[in-house]
C-alpha atoms as one frame of an Amber mdcrd trajectory, in Angstrom:
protein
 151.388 267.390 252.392 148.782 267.630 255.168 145.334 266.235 254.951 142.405
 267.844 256.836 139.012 267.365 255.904 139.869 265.665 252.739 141.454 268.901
 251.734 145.260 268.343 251.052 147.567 271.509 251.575 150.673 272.022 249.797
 154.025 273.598 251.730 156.118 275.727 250.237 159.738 276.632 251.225 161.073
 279.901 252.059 164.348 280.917 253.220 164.833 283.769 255.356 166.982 286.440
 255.981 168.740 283.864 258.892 169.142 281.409 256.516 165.956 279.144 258.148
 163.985 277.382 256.193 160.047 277.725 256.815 157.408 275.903 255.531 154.024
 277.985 254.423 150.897 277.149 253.169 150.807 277.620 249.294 148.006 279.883
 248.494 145.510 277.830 246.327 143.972 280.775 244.631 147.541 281.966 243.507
 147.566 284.423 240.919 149.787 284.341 237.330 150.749 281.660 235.022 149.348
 280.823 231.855 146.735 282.978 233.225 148.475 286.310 232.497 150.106 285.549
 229.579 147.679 287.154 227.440 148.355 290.414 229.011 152.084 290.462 228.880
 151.804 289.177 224.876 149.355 292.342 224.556 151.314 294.481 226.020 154.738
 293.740 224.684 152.810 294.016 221.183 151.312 297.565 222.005 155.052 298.314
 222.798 156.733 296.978 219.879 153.853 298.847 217.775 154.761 301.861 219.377
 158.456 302.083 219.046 157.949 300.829 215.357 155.979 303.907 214.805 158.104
 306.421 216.126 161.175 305.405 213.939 159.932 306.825 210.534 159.121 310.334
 212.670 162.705 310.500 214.485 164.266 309.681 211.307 162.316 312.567 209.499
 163.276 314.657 212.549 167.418 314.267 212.509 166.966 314.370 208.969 165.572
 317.683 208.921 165.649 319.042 212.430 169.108 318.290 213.038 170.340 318.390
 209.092 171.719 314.741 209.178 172.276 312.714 206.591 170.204 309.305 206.154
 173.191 307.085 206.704 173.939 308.967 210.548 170.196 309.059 211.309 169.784
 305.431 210.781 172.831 304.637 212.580 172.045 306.189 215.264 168.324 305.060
 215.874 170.076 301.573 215.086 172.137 302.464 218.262 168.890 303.731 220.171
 166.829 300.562 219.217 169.930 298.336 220.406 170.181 300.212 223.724 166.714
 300.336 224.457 166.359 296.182 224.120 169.777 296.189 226.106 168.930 298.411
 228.910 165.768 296.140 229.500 167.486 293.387 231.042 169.522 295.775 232.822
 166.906 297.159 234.264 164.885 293.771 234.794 168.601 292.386 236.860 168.319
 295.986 238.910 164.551 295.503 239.768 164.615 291.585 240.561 168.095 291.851
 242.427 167.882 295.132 244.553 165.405 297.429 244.083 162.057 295.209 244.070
 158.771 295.326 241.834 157.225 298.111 243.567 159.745 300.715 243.579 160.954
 300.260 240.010 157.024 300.977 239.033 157.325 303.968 241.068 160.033 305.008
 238.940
């Protein structure tokens, strides 16, 4: 920790590419935290109320657009509700290991 002008300054560590380790200035005005919690609980509510709703209309549609029976159209949004949660950390290792933030919202 530095001191100038009665200001302290934390370092952070980063490690490059080359495998040096740098020390930077942490930014005090950093954004995140607790701070954007609210919006993440919001919006993973807004989701779940979403998906929730479109369960009784699929299972009206394979019922009568596809002429399934209950039992195989509950089964099988049973399998699409598992594979959506599933696929979400799949796609949460893909972005955080090789593709980054950016590009998977491009996607």
């Amino acid at each position: 920790m530095a001191i100038e002008d009665g200001v302290t300054e934390e370092k952070v560590a980063f490690l490059h590419k080359n495998d040096k380790l740098e020390l930077q200035p942490q930014n005090p005005t950093r954004k995140g935290g607790l701070r954007t919690m609210p919006f993440i609980f919001v919006n993973e509510s807004f989701e779940r109320m979403a998906s929730s709703g479109l369960l009784p209309n699929m299972i009206l549609y394979l019922i009568n657009g596809y002429h399934l029976e209950a039992a195989s159209g509950s089964v099988i949004l049973s399998l699409w509700n598992a594979a959506s949660n599933t696929m979400a950390i799949f796609g949460a290792f893909l972005s955080d290991s090789y593709l980054g933030r950016f590009r998977v919202i491009a996607l």
